[in-house]
mmCIF file of C-alpha atoms and ligand atoms in Angstrom:
data_model
loop_
_atom_site.group_PDB
_atom_site.id
_atom_site.type_symbol
_atom_site.label_atom_id
_atom_site.label_comp_id
_atom_site.label_asym_id
_atom_site.label_seq_id
_atom_site.Cartn_x
_atom_site.Cartn_y
_atom_site.Cartn_z
ATOM 1 C CA MET Q 1 0.000 0.000 0.000
ATOM 2 C CA PRO Q 2 1.434 3.432 -0.863
ATOM 3 C CA ALA Q 3 2.197 5.632 2.100
ATOM 4 C CA ALA Q 4 -0.707 7.980 2.844
ATOM 5 C CA LYS Q 5 -0.251 11.610 1.938
ATOM 6 C CA ARG Q 6 0.090 13.830 4.937
ATOM 7 C CA SER Q 7 -3.220 15.523 4.242
ATOM 8 C CA ASP Q 8 -4.910 12.101 4.221
ATOM 9 C CA ARG Q 9 -3.851 11.268 7.725
ATOM 10 C CA VAL Q 10 -6.491 10.705 10.354
ATOM 11 C CA PRO Q 11 -5.138 12.396 13.500
ATOM 12 C CA PHE Q 12 -5.172 10.505 16.802
ATOM 13 C CA VAL Q 13 -6.525 13.635 18.504
ATOM 14 C CA ASP Q 14 -7.547 16.963 16.959
ATOM 15 C CA LEU Q 15 -8.373 19.427 19.723
ATOM 16 C CA SER Q 16 -8.966 22.247 17.222
ATOM 17 C CA ARG Q 17 -12.434 20.887 16.416
ATOM 18 C CA LEU Q 18 -13.552 21.641 19.959
ATOM 19 C CA VAL Q 19 -11.563 24.858 20.306
ATOM 20 C CA SER Q 20 -13.137 26.322 17.167
ATOM 21 C CA GLU Q 21 -16.616 25.864 18.671
ATOM 22 C CA VAL Q 22 -15.868 27.846 21.836
ATOM 23 C CA SER Q 23 -13.154 30.207 20.645
ATOM 24 C CA GLU Q 24 -15.249 33.308 19.968
ATOM 25 C CA ALA Q 25 -17.142 33.225 23.261
ATOM 26 C CA VAL Q 26 -13.967 32.464 25.197
ATOM 27 C CA GLN Q 27 -12.050 35.379 23.703
ATOM 28 C CA ILE Q 28 -14.657 37.794 25.036
ATOM 29 C CA GLU Q 29 -14.403 36.289 28.517
ATOM 30 C CA TRP Q 30 -10.628 36.286 28.475
ATOM 31 C CA ARG Q 31 -10.635 40.006 27.746
ATOM 32 C CA GLU Q 32 -12.988 40.468 30.707
ATOM 33 C CA CYS Q 33 -10.639 38.420 32.912
ATOM 34 C CA LEU Q 34 -7.832 40.800 31.944
ATOM 35 C CA THR Q 35 -9.959 43.856 32.639
ATOM 36 C CA SER Q 36 -11.027 42.625 36.064
ATOM 37 C CA CYS Q 37 -7.684 40.901 36.844
ATOM 38 C CA GLU Q 38 -9.563 37.688 37.584
ATOM 39 C CA PHE Q 39 -6.434 35.559 37.788
ATOM 40 C CA LEU Q 40 -6.781 33.255 40.804
ATOM 41 C CA GLY Q 41 -10.214 32.228 42.057
ATOM 42 C CA GLY Q 42 -13.122 34.566 41.353
ATOM 43 C CA PRO Q 43 -16.703 34.205 40.152
ATOM 44 C CA ARG Q 44 -15.880 32.097 37.083
ATOM 45 C CA VAL Q 45 -14.060 29.525 39.204
ATOM 46 C CA SER Q 46 -17.021 29.399 41.604
ATOM 47 C CA SER Q 47 -19.442 28.928 38.704
ATOM 48 C CA PHE Q 48 -17.309 26.130 37.357
ATOM 49 C CA GLU Q 49 -17.270 24.433 40.761
ATOM 50 C CA ARG Q 50 -21.094 24.574 40.919
ATOM 51 C CA ALA Q 51 -21.245 23.104 37.394
ATOM 52 C CA LEU Q 52 -18.927 20.292 38.486
ATOM 53 C CA GLU Q 53 -21.112 19.514 41.482
ATOM 54 C CA ALA Q 54 -24.121 19.216 39.167
ATOM 55 C CA ASP Q 55 -22.380 17.074 36.534
ATOM 56 C CA LEU Q 56 -20.520 14.807 38.942
ATOM 57 C CA GLY Q 57 -23.404 14.460 41.394
ATOM 58 C CA VAL Q 58 -21.202 15.449 44.325
ATOM 59 C CA PRO Q 59 -21.985 17.769 47.258
ATOM 60 C CA HIS Q 60 -18.727 19.756 47.046
ATOM 61 C CA ALA Q 61 -16.115 20.332 44.339
ATOM 62 C CA VAL Q 62 -12.913 22.351 44.741
ATOM 63 C CA ALA Q 63 -11.094 23.440 41.583
ATOM 64 C CA CYS Q 64 -7.307 23.262 41.582
ATOM 65 C CA ALA Q 65 -4.331 23.501 39.261
ATOM 66 C CA SER Q 66 -4.055 19.894 38.012
ATOM 67 C CA GLY Q 67 -5.320 16.353 38.352
ATOM 68 C CA THR Q 68 -2.069 15.434 40.047
ATOM 69 C CA GLY Q 69 -2.455 18.284 42.533
ATOM 70 C CA ALA Q 70 -5.970 17.013 43.197
ATOM 71 C CA LEU Q 71 -4.644 13.506 43.910
ATOM 72 C CA ILE Q 72 -2.027 14.829 46.331
ATOM 73 C CA VAL Q 73 -4.546 16.952 48.228
ATOM 74 C CA GLY Q 74 -7.079 14.092 48.130
ATOM 75 C CA LEU Q 75 -4.564 11.744 49.724
ATOM 76 C CA GLN Q 76 -3.822 14.308 52.421
ATOM 77 C CA LEU Q 77 -7.542 14.719 53.133
ATOM 78 C CA LEU Q 78 -7.659 10.986 53.793
ATOM 79 C CA GLY Q 79 -4.746 11.208 56.210
ATOM 80 C CA VAL Q 80 -2.269 9.515 53.868
ATOM 81 C CA GLY Q 81 1.341 10.446 54.548
ATOM 82 C CA PRO Q 82 4.747 8.966 55.376
ATOM 83 C CA GLY Q 83 4.349 5.350 56.418
ATOM 84 C CA THR Q 84 0.878 4.845 54.907
ATOM 85 C CA LYS Q 85 0.623 1.906 52.527
ATOM 86 C CA VAL Q 86 -1.536 2.747 49.502
ATOM 87 C CA ALA Q 87 -2.794 0.145 47.025
ATOM 88 C CA LEU Q 88 -3.227 1.226 43.404
ATOM 89 C CA PRO Q 89 -3.632 -0.506 40.044
ATOM 90 C CA ASN Q 90 -0.514 -1.381 38.060
ATOM 91 C CA LEU Q 91 -2.296 -0.011 34.994
ATOM 92 C CA THR Q 92 -2.946 3.743 35.233
ATOM 93 C CA PHE Q 93 -1.384 7.039 34.236
ATOM 94 C CA TRP Q 94 1.885 7.584 36.106
ATOM 95 C CA ALA Q 95 0.453 10.529 38.102
ATOM 96 C CA THR Q 96 -1.532 8.138 40.288
ATOM 97 C CA TYR Q 97 1.709 6.536 41.446
ATOM 98 C CA GLU Q 98 3.545 9.835 41.579
ATOM 99 C CA ALA Q 99 0.997 11.359 43.991
ATOM 100 C CA VAL Q 100 1.438 8.491 46.463
ATOM 101 C CA VAL Q 101 5.217 8.918 46.400
ATOM 102 C CA GLN Q 102 5.001 12.719 46.693
ATOM 103 C CA VAL Q 103 3.076 12.546 49.976
ATOM 104 C CA GLY Q 104 5.724 10.162 51.306
ATOM 105 C CA ALA Q 105 3.457 7.098 51.325
ATOM 106 C CA THR Q 106 4.296 3.579 50.138
ATOM 107 C CA PRO Q 107 2.647 2.320 46.929
ATOM 108 C CA ILE Q 108 1.471 -1.295 46.616
ATOM 109 C CA LEU Q 109 0.771 -2.352 43.027
ATOM 110 C CA VAL Q 110 -2.249 -4.547 42.296
ATOM 111 C CA ASP Q 111 -3.114 -6.287 39.014
ATOM 112 C CA ILE Q 112 -6.074 -5.557 36.768
ATOM 113 C CA ASP Q 113 -9.056 -7.593 35.696
ATOM 114 C CA PRO Q 114 -8.148 -8.707 32.132
ATOM 115 C CA ASP Q 115 -11.685 -8.014 30.867
ATOM 116 C CA ASP Q 116 -12.577 -4.557 32.214
ATOM 117 C CA LEU Q 117 -8.928 -3.423 32.654
ATOM 118 C CA GLN Q 118 -9.690 -1.838 36.045
ATOM 119 C CA MET Q 119 -8.059 -2.917 39.326
ATOM 120 C CA SER Q 120 -9.217 -6.483 40.024
ATOM 121 C CA PHE Q 121 -11.541 -6.690 43.013
ATOM 122 C CA ASP Q 122 -10.440 -10.237 43.905
ATOM 123 C CA GLU Q 123 -6.742 -9.347 43.657
ATOM 124 C CA PHE Q 124 -7.427 -6.242 45.743
ATOM 125 C CA LEU Q 125 -8.905 -8.364 48.553
ATOM 126 C CA ARG Q 126 -6.021 -10.828 48.454
ATOM 127 C CA ALA Q 127 -3.523 -7.978 48.307
ATOM 128 C CA HIS Q 128 -5.102 -6.519 51.445
ATOM 129 C CA ASP Q 129 -4.871 -9.878 53.249
ATOM 130 C CA GLN Q 130 -1.146 -9.833 52.561
ATOM 131 C CA TRP Q 131 -0.205 -6.149 52.828
ATOM 132 C CA ARG Q 132 -2.832 -4.661 55.169
ATOM 133 C CA PHE Q 133 -2.631 -1.309 53.361
ATOM 134 C CA GLU Q 134 -4.453 1.570 55.070
ATOM 135 C CA ALA Q 135 -5.464 3.383 51.876
ATOM 136 C CA ALA Q 136 -6.169 2.717 48.208
ATOM 137 C CA ILE Q 137 -6.664 4.587 44.941
ATOM 138 C CA LEU Q 138 -9.263 3.240 42.575
ATOM 139 C CA VAL Q 139 -8.790 4.656 39.064
ATOM 140 C CA HIS Q 140 -11.794 4.859 36.746
ATOM 141 C CA LEU Q 141 -9.645 4.151 33.735
ATOM 142 C CA PHE Q 142 -10.131 4.568 29.971
ATOM 143 C CA GLY Q 143 -13.552 6.202 30.308
ATOM 144 C CA TRP Q 144 -15.427 3.632 32.344
ATOM 145 C CA SER Q 145 -15.134 1.943 35.730
ATOM 146 C CA SER Q 146 -15.164 -1.417 37.429
ATOM 147 C CA ALA Q 147 -18.592 -2.998 37.713
ATOM 148 C CA ARG Q 148 -17.498 -3.845 41.286
ATOM 149 C CA LEU Q 149 -17.386 -0.191 42.371
ATOM 150 C CA ALA Q 150 -19.977 -0.697 45.130
ATOM 151 C CA ASP Q 151 -18.016 -3.730 46.387
ATOM 152 C CA PHE Q 152 -14.774 -1.740 46.469
ATOM 153 C CA ARG Q 153 -16.471 1.010 48.483
ATOM 154 C CA ARG Q 154 -18.127 -1.466 50.870
ATOM 155 C CA VAL Q 155 -14.976 -3.489 51.536
ATOM 156 C CA CYS Q 156 -12.979 -0.304 52.091
ATOM 157 C CA ARG Q 157 -15.523 0.786 54.719
ATOM 158 C CA GLU Q 158 -15.532 -2.638 56.375
ATOM 159 C CA ARG Q 159 -11.745 -2.884 56.491
ATOM 160 C CA SER Q 160 -11.127 0.810 57.276
ATOM 161 C CA ILE Q 161 -9.245 1.411 54.029
ATOM 162 C CA GLN Q 162 -9.254 5.102 53.063
ATOM 163 C CA LEU Q 163 -10.426 5.145 49.451
ATOM 164 C CA LEU Q 164 -9.539 7.836 46.922
ATOM 165 C CA GLU Q 165 -11.151 7.647 43.479
ATOM 166 C CA ASP Q 166 -9.126 8.983 40.556
ATOM 167 C CA GLY Q 167 -11.772 10.105 38.062
ATOM 168 C CA ALA Q 168 -9.373 11.985 35.739
ATOM 169 C CA GLN Q 169 -10.596 10.001 32.724
ATOM 170 C CA ALA Q 170 -14.194 9.577 33.861
ATOM 171 C CA TYR Q 171 -16.097 12.843 33.311
ATOM 172 C CA GLY Q 172 -19.535 11.756 32.102
ATOM 173 C CA VAL Q 173 -19.134 8.095 33.112
ATOM 174 C CA ALA Q 174 -22.218 6.643 34.804
ATOM 175 C CA ILE Q 175 -22.728 3.489 36.817
ATOM 176 C CA ASP Q 176 -26.270 2.226 37.322
ATOM 177 C CA GLY Q 177 -27.395 5.555 35.900
ATOM 178 C CA GLU Q 178 -25.463 7.705 38.412
ATOM 179 C CA PRO Q 179 -22.267 9.735 37.846
ATOM 180 C CA VAL Q 180 -19.336 7.538 38.820
ATOM 181 C CA LEU Q 181 -17.868 9.914 41.441
ATOM 182 C CA LYS Q 182 -21.213 10.294 43.207
ATOM 183 C CA GLY Q 183 -20.718 8.288 46.387
ATOM 184 C CA ALA Q 184 -16.921 8.678 46.410
ATOM 185 C CA THR Q 185 -15.608 9.844 49.799
ATOM 186 C CA VAL Q 186 -12.893 11.748 47.968
ATOM 187 C CA GLY Q 187 -12.694 11.916 44.191
ATOM 188 C CA THR Q 188 -10.416 13.723 41.762
ATOM 189 C CA MET Q 189 -10.722 15.084 38.236
ATOM 190 C CA SER Q 190 -8.231 16.349 35.659
ATOM 191 C CA PHE Q 191 -8.890 19.001 33.028
ATOM 192 C CA SER Q 192 -5.680 18.464 31.155
ATOM 193 C CA PRO Q 193 -6.429 19.580 27.542
ATOM 194 C CA ALA Q 194 -6.904 16.107 26.034
ATOM 195 C CA LYS Q 195 -9.275 14.847 28.736
ATOM 196 C CA VAL Q 196 -13.019 14.573 27.964
ATOM 197 C CA ILE Q 197 -13.604 17.996 29.537
ATOM 198 C CA GLY Q 198 -10.219 19.473 28.683
ATOM 199 C CA GLY Q 199 -9.004 22.930 29.659
ATOM 200 C CA ALA Q 200 -6.795 25.539 28.044
ATOM 201 C CA MET Q 201 -3.983 24.586 30.435
ATOM 202 C CA ASP Q 202 -3.521 22.218 33.376
ATOM 203 C CA GLY Q 203 -6.447 21.996 35.779
ATOM 204 C CA GLY Q 204 -8.097 19.662 38.243
ATOM 205 C CA ALA Q 205 -10.670 19.296 40.986
ATOM 206 C CA ILE Q 206 -11.237 17.473 44.252
ATOM 207 C CA THR Q 207 -14.700 16.214 45.196
ATOM 208 C CA VAL Q 208 -15.716 15.650 48.820
ATOM 209 C CA THR Q 209 -18.898 14.990 50.773
ATOM 210 C CA THR Q 210 -18.782 17.367 53.763
ATOM 211 C CA PRO Q 211 -18.348 21.140 54.216
ATOM 212 C CA GLU Q 212 -15.432 20.424 56.595
ATOM 213 C CA ALA Q 213 -13.596 18.413 53.950
ATOM 214 C CA GLU Q 214 -14.313 21.125 51.399
ATOM 215 C CA ALA Q 215 -12.819 23.793 53.666
ATOM 216 C CA ARG Q 216 -9.743 21.661 54.275
ATOM 217 C CA ALA Q 217 -9.311 20.902 50.552
ATOM 218 C CA ARG Q 218 -9.565 24.627 49.774
ATOM 219 C CA ALA Q 219 -7.008 25.453 52.434
ATOM 220 C CA LEU Q 220 -4.596 22.711 51.294
ATOM 221 C CA CYS Q 221 -4.777 24.057 47.713
ATOM 222 C CA ASN Q 222 -4.024 27.558 48.980
ATOM 223 C CA HIS Q 223 -0.895 27.255 51.158
ATOM 224 C CA GLY Q 224 -2.864 25.810 54.063
ATOM 225 C CA ARG Q 225 -4.441 29.229 54.504
ATOM 226 C CA ALA Q 226 -6.549 29.716 57.643
ATOM 227 C CA GLY Q 227 -6.652 33.535 57.499
ATOM 228 C CA HIS Q 228 -4.537 36.471 56.410
ATOM 229 C CA TYR Q 229 -0.950 35.175 56.640
ATOM 230 C CA SER Q 230 -2.078 32.499 59.009
ATOM 231 C CA HIS Q 231 -1.590 28.891 57.945
ATOM 232 C CA ALA Q 232 -3.308 25.843 59.412
ATOM 233 C CA TYR Q 233 -1.470 23.305 57.223
ATOM 234 C CA ALA Q 234 1.621 22.979 55.091
ATOM 235 C CA GLY Q 235 -0.233 22.828 51.791
ATOM 236 C CA TRP Q 236 0.389 23.709 48.151
ATOM 237 C CA SER Q 237 -0.256 26.401 45.607
ATOM 238 C CA SER Q 238 -2.738 24.568 43.423
ATOM 239 C CA ARG Q 239 -5.455 26.973 42.311
ATOM 240 C CA MET Q 240 -7.540 27.715 39.221
ATOM 241 C CA GLY Q 241 -8.186 31.155 37.756
ATOM 242 C CA GLY Q 242 -10.779 32.859 35.586
ATOM 243 C CA VAL Q 243 -8.979 32.257 32.292
ATOM 244 C CA GLN Q 244 -9.101 28.496 32.720
ATOM 245 C CA ALA Q 245 -12.535 28.424 34.404
ATOM 246 C CA SER Q 246 -14.232 30.451 31.657
ATOM 247 C CA TYR Q 247 -12.771 28.194 28.965
ATOM 248 C CA LEU Q 248 -13.853 25.101 30.906
ATOM 249 C CA LEU Q 249 -17.367 26.492 31.402
ATOM 250 C CA HIS Q 250 -17.772 26.861 27.641
ATOM 251 C CA VAL Q 251 -16.411 23.370 26.991
ATOM 252 C CA ARG Q 252 -18.612 21.949 29.702
ATOM 253 C CA ALA Q 253 -21.669 23.601 28.106
ATOM 254 C CA MET Q 254 -20.990 21.220 25.218
ATOM 255 C CA LEU Q 255 -20.867 18.125 27.433
ATOM 256 C CA ASP Q 256 -23.807 16.383 25.746
ATOM 257 C CA GLU Q 257 -22.362 16.890 22.261
ATOM 258 C CA ILE Q 258 -18.896 15.853 23.406
ATOM 259 C CA LEU Q 259 -20.198 12.644 24.983
ATOM 260 C CA GLU Q 260 -22.409 11.865 21.996
ATOM 261 C CA SER Q 261 -19.540 12.336 19.546
ATOM 262 C CA ARG Q 262 -17.070 10.258 21.551
ATOM 263 C CA ARG Q 263 -19.524 7.544 22.518
ATOM 264 C CA SER Q 264 -20.792 7.001 19.020
ATOM 265 C CA ALA Q 265 -17.245 6.725 17.628
ATOM 266 C CA ALA Q 266 -16.332 4.290 20.419
ATOM 267 C CA ARG Q 267 -19.505 2.299 19.749
ATOM 268 C CA PHE Q 268 -18.683 2.150 16.035
ATOM 269 C CA TYR Q 269 -15.183 0.802 16.718
ATOM 270 C CA ARG Q 270 -16.412 -1.747 19.256
ATOM 271 C CA GLU Q 271 -19.140 -3.105 17.000
ATOM 272 C CA HIS Q 272 -16.937 -3.455 13.966
ATOM 273 C CA VAL Q 273 -13.648 -4.464 15.549
ATOM 274 C CA ALA Q 274 -15.506 -7.423 17.043
ATOM 275 C CA GLU Q 275 -16.081 -8.609 13.456
ATOM 276 C CA LEU Q 276 -12.345 -8.599 12.658
ATOM 277 C CA ARG Q 277 -10.572 -11.849 13.421
ATOM 278 C CA GLY Q 278 -7.852 -11.757 16.009
ATOM 279 C CA LEU Q 279 -8.698 -8.285 17.327
ATOM 280 C CA ARG Q 280 -10.392 -7.374 20.558
ATOM 281 C CA ALA Q 281 -11.877 -3.993 21.516
ATOM 282 C CA TYR Q 282 -12.435 -3.246 25.202
ATOM 283 C CA GLY Q 283 -15.308 -1.369 26.752
ATOM 284 C CA PRO Q 284 -17.352 -0.869 29.900
ATOM 285 C CA PRO Q 285 -18.810 -3.809 31.823
ATOM 286 C CA ARG Q 286 -22.570 -4.193 32.107
ATOM 287 C CA GLY Q 287 -24.156 -1.421 34.177
ATOM 288 C CA VAL Q 288 -21.456 1.120 33.329
ATOM 289 C CA GLU Q 289 -21.900 3.781 30.648
ATOM 290 C CA ASP Q 290 -18.595 4.959 29.166
ATOM 291 C CA ASN Q 291 -17.662 8.471 28.014
ATOM 292 C CA GLY Q 292 -15.732 7.433 24.893
ATOM 293 C CA TYR Q 293 -12.411 8.633 26.307
ATOM 294 C CA LEU Q 294 -10.217 5.863 24.899
ATOM 295 C CA LEU Q 295 -10.698 2.709 22.888
ATOM 296 C CA PRO Q 296 -8.117 0.040 23.735
ATOM 297 C CA ILE Q 297 -7.629 -2.673 21.104
ATOM 298 C CA THR Q 298 -5.401 -5.737 21.308
ATOM 299 C CA SER Q 299 -4.470 -8.352 18.743
ATOM 300 C CA ASP Q 300 -3.762 -11.972 19.517
ATOM 301 C CA ARG Q 301 -1.212 -12.101 16.707
ATOM 302 C CA LEU Q 302 0.683 -8.800 16.705
ATOM 303 C CA ASP Q 303 2.161 -6.960 19.632
ATOM 304 C CA GLY Q 304 1.279 -3.323 20.308
ATOM 305 C CA PRO Q 305 4.340 -1.705 18.692
ATOM 306 C CA ALA Q 306 3.810 -3.690 15.457
ATOM 307 C CA LEU Q 307 0.098 -2.775 15.344
ATOM 308 C CA PHE Q 308 0.992 0.847 16.042
ATOM 309 C CA GLU Q 309 3.514 0.833 13.214
ATOM 310 C CA ALA Q 310 1.114 -0.792 10.757
ATOM 311 C CA LEU Q 311 -1.613 1.751 11.508
ATOM 312 C CA THR Q 312 0.799 4.676 11.359
ATOM 313 C CA GLU Q 313 2.070 3.470 7.976
ATOM 314 C CA SER Q 314 -1.484 3.499 6.652
ATOM 315 C CA GLY Q 315 -1.935 7.105 7.774
ATOM 316 C CA ILE Q 316 -3.902 6.455 10.934
ATOM 317 C CA GLY Q 317 -2.774 8.366 14.004
ATOM 318 C CA CYS Q 318 -2.825 6.128 17.042
ATOM 319 C CA ALA Q 319 -1.452 5.805 20.557
ATOM 320 C CA ARG Q 320 -0.461 3.106 23.006
ATOM 321 C CA THR Q 321 -2.137 3.871 26.323
ATOM 322 C CA TYR Q 322 -0.186 2.569 28.092
ATOM 323 C CA PRO Q 323 2.952 1.055 26.541
ATOM 324 C CA ALA Q 324 4.221 -0.023 29.970
ATOM 325 C CA PRO Q 325 2.623 -0.728 33.331
ATOM 326 C CA ILE Q 326 3.639 1.231 36.432
ATOM 327 C CA ASP Q 327 6.031 -1.449 37.673
ATOM 328 C CA ALA Q 328 8.059 -1.204 34.441
ATOM 329 C CA GLN Q 329 8.839 2.504 34.966
ATOM 330 C CA PRO Q 330 12.334 2.882 36.439
ATOM 331 C CA PRO Q 331 11.309 4.694 39.676
ATOM 332 C CA ALA Q 332 8.748 1.941 40.401
ATOM 333 C CA ARG Q 333 10.879 -1.094 39.537
ATOM 334 C CA HIS Q 334 11.234 -2.056 43.181
ATOM 335 C CA ALA Q 335 7.795 -0.983 44.348
ATOM 336 C CA ASN Q 336 5.834 -3.334 46.561
ATOM 337 C CA ARG Q 337 3.357 -5.443 44.653
ATOM 338 C CA PHE Q 338 0.887 -8.232 45.006
ATOM 339 C CA GLY Q 339 1.185 -11.276 42.780
ATOM 340 C CA SER Q 340 2.649 -11.466 39.287
ATOM 341 C CA LEU Q 341 0.893 -8.398 37.759
ATOM 342 C CA GLU Q 342 0.716 -10.483 34.580
ATOM 343 C CA HIS Q 343 -2.548 -9.090 33.200
ATOM 344 C CA SER Q 344 -1.446 -5.462 33.288
ATOM 345 C CA ARG Q 345 1.909 -6.367 31.722
ATOM 346 C CA ARG Q 346 0.388 -8.430 28.958
ATOM 347 C CA PHE Q 347 -2.177 -5.746 28.136
ATOM 348 C CA CYS Q 348 0.517 -3.056 27.864
ATOM 349 C CA GLU Q 349 2.560 -5.196 25.482
ATOM 350 C CA ARG Q 350 -0.369 -5.452 23.106
ATOM 351 C CA VAL Q 351 -2.538 -2.336 23.350
ATOM 352 C CA VAL Q 352 -3.128 0.197 20.602
ATOM 353 C CA ASN Q 353 -5.701 3.053 20.512
ATOM 354 C CA PRO Q 354 -7.308 4.319 17.287
ATOM 355 C CA PRO Q 355 -8.291 7.986 16.739
ATOM 356 C CA LEU Q 356 -11.036 9.102 19.129
ATOM 357 C CA PHE Q 357 -11.915 12.695 19.995
ATOM 358 C CA TYR Q 358 -14.749 15.215 19.903
ATOM 359 C CA GLY Q 359 -15.738 15.917 16.308
ATOM 360 C CA ILE Q 360 -14.176 12.828 14.725
ATOM 361 C CA ARG Q 361 -16.022 12.162 11.465
ATOM 362 C CA GLN Q 362 -17.653 8.922 10.412
ATOM 363 C CA ASP Q 363 -15.359 8.650 7.368
ATOM 364 C CA GLU Q 364 -12.343 8.988 9.663
ATOM 365 C CA CYS Q 365 -13.575 6.156 11.895
ATOM 366 C CA GLU Q 366 -14.217 4.062 8.796
ATOM 367 C CA ARG Q 367 -10.693 4.651 7.504
ATOM 368 C CA ALA Q 368 -9.230 3.705 10.888
ATOM 369 C CA LEU Q 369 -11.333 0.558 10.905
ATOM 370 C CA GLU Q 370 -10.310 -0.276 7.354
ATOM 371 C CA ALA Q 371 -6.658 0.090 8.329
ATOM 372 C CA LEU Q 372 -7.252 -2.222 11.298
ATOM 373 C CA GLY Q 373 -8.931 -4.710 8.975
ATOM 374 C CA GLY Q 374 -5.934 -4.451 6.670
ATOM 375 C CA VAL Q 375 -3.553 -5.582 9.386
ATOM 376 C CA THR Q 376 -5.769 -8.420 10.525
ATOM 377 C CA PRO Q 377 -4.282 -11.048 8.194
ATOM 378 C CA LEU Q 378 -1.292 -10.337 10.357
ATOM 379 C CA ARG Q 379 0.835 -13.356 9.750
ATOM 380 C CA GLU Q 380 2.152 -11.925 6.464
ATOM 381 C CA PHE Q 381 2.939 -8.648 8.100
ATOM 382 C CA ALA Q 382 4.700 -10.294 11.001
ATOM 383 C CA LYS Q 383 6.877 -12.346 8.633
ATOM 384 C CA VAL Q 384 7.906 -9.333 6.576
ATOM 385 C CA LYS Q 385 8.823 -7.415 9.730
ATOM 386 C CA LYS Q 386 10.969 -10.221 11.082
ATOM 387 C CA GLY Q 387 12.649 -11.011 7.717
HETATM 388 C C1 LIG J 1 -4.506 12.785 33.387
HETATM 389 C C2 LIG J 1 -4.489 11.902 34.576
HETATM 390 C C3 LIG J 1 -3.986 12.328 35.816
HETATM 391 C C4 LIG J 1 -3.209 13.596 35.987
HETATM 392 O O1 LIG J 1 -3.838 14.734 35.645
HETATM 393 P P1 LIG J 1 -3.006 16.088 35.344
HETATM 394 O O2 LIG J 1 -4.091 17.093 35.243
HETATM 395 O O3 LIG J 1 -2.259 15.860 34.068
HETATM 396 O O4 LIG J 1 -2.105 16.323 36.485
HETATM 397 C C5 LIG J 1 -4.117 11.494 36.894
HETATM 398 N N1 LIG J 1 -4.675 10.278 36.796
HETATM 399 C C6 LIG J 1 -5.149 9.808 35.614
HETATM 400 C C7 LIG J 1 -5.768 8.454 35.568
HETATM 401 C C8 LIG J 1 -5.053 10.604 34.468
HETATM 402 O O5 LIG J 1 -5.502 10.122 33.311
#
């Protein structure tokens, strides 16, 4: 097959399709932010927090400067610090691990369920029998969540495990018809530009259930502030301002369209990839509605890098989320773990993600699918590569 012309390429992500929809309205607001010097906090940040509470079904949301900042503050709210053992899945974005290390706690890596790709509930229980960790981070990964969410929450209550829920990839995800972070003791969100509700810069939020926790989260994000130059905690500077909040409010006003666009593309891939021999597309378990954030595909005949290369050669932008599990990253090589972690490792060796973003066109999905179909008789391809 001739190499695709550059103009023919289907991008993995094209943020400009969303930006162009909000750009005009945002420019007006950004000028107003300049005029009123609305740089940190302010009415737009408050409005965005109220919008978050409505969308996420949570009593209190506190905006901050990043999803990682939210994780760090969330861990502190739960009393996690030096000496605390914290279980987390071996398959997640690195920030989940990073946050545990940055508060001085000790990570314990747990394997995933090979079908839903979330932390395995059974492994989690066995890991707790062995390690007796005091805290855990459940990550709602890839745009859905474990069907065992209620079981995770129940067991954590019963065994006094402080549970933080990393919802960075889960804006718009619902379980049994309810937003996934509703019912989380402490939840976190990221508004990094490529997330489902993506900002114009880094951004995040912490969700909590009581006014006391909200006040503490706000203080921790703002140098532990108790009053004018009086500090109740050693906290952080992790705050949002009007420029980011106004952009996010306009993006969030498009939530229904964003979810519809992403979900229908994800649905298209899932339906049709299932018809291709040797390929598997992953999605939410029964009872969970995804947000179309990512579409992981594996092949039983080609590894991830070879699939990635084949798709790229046919002009299809793609990604490998994630090419390596946490325990394969150098700083985590000697991290505590439970069991062999084989499912997370095997998934990472094989995964590839096709283009998926707000505004992706049907013909682009079809071309990505066609390219996937083209690499399905993979034996030939594998031979050529090796020879
Ligand atoms: C993006 C992401 C984060 C980190 O968010 P930032 O805003 O980039 O700091 C944390 N956890 C998960 C699962 C993520 O996908």
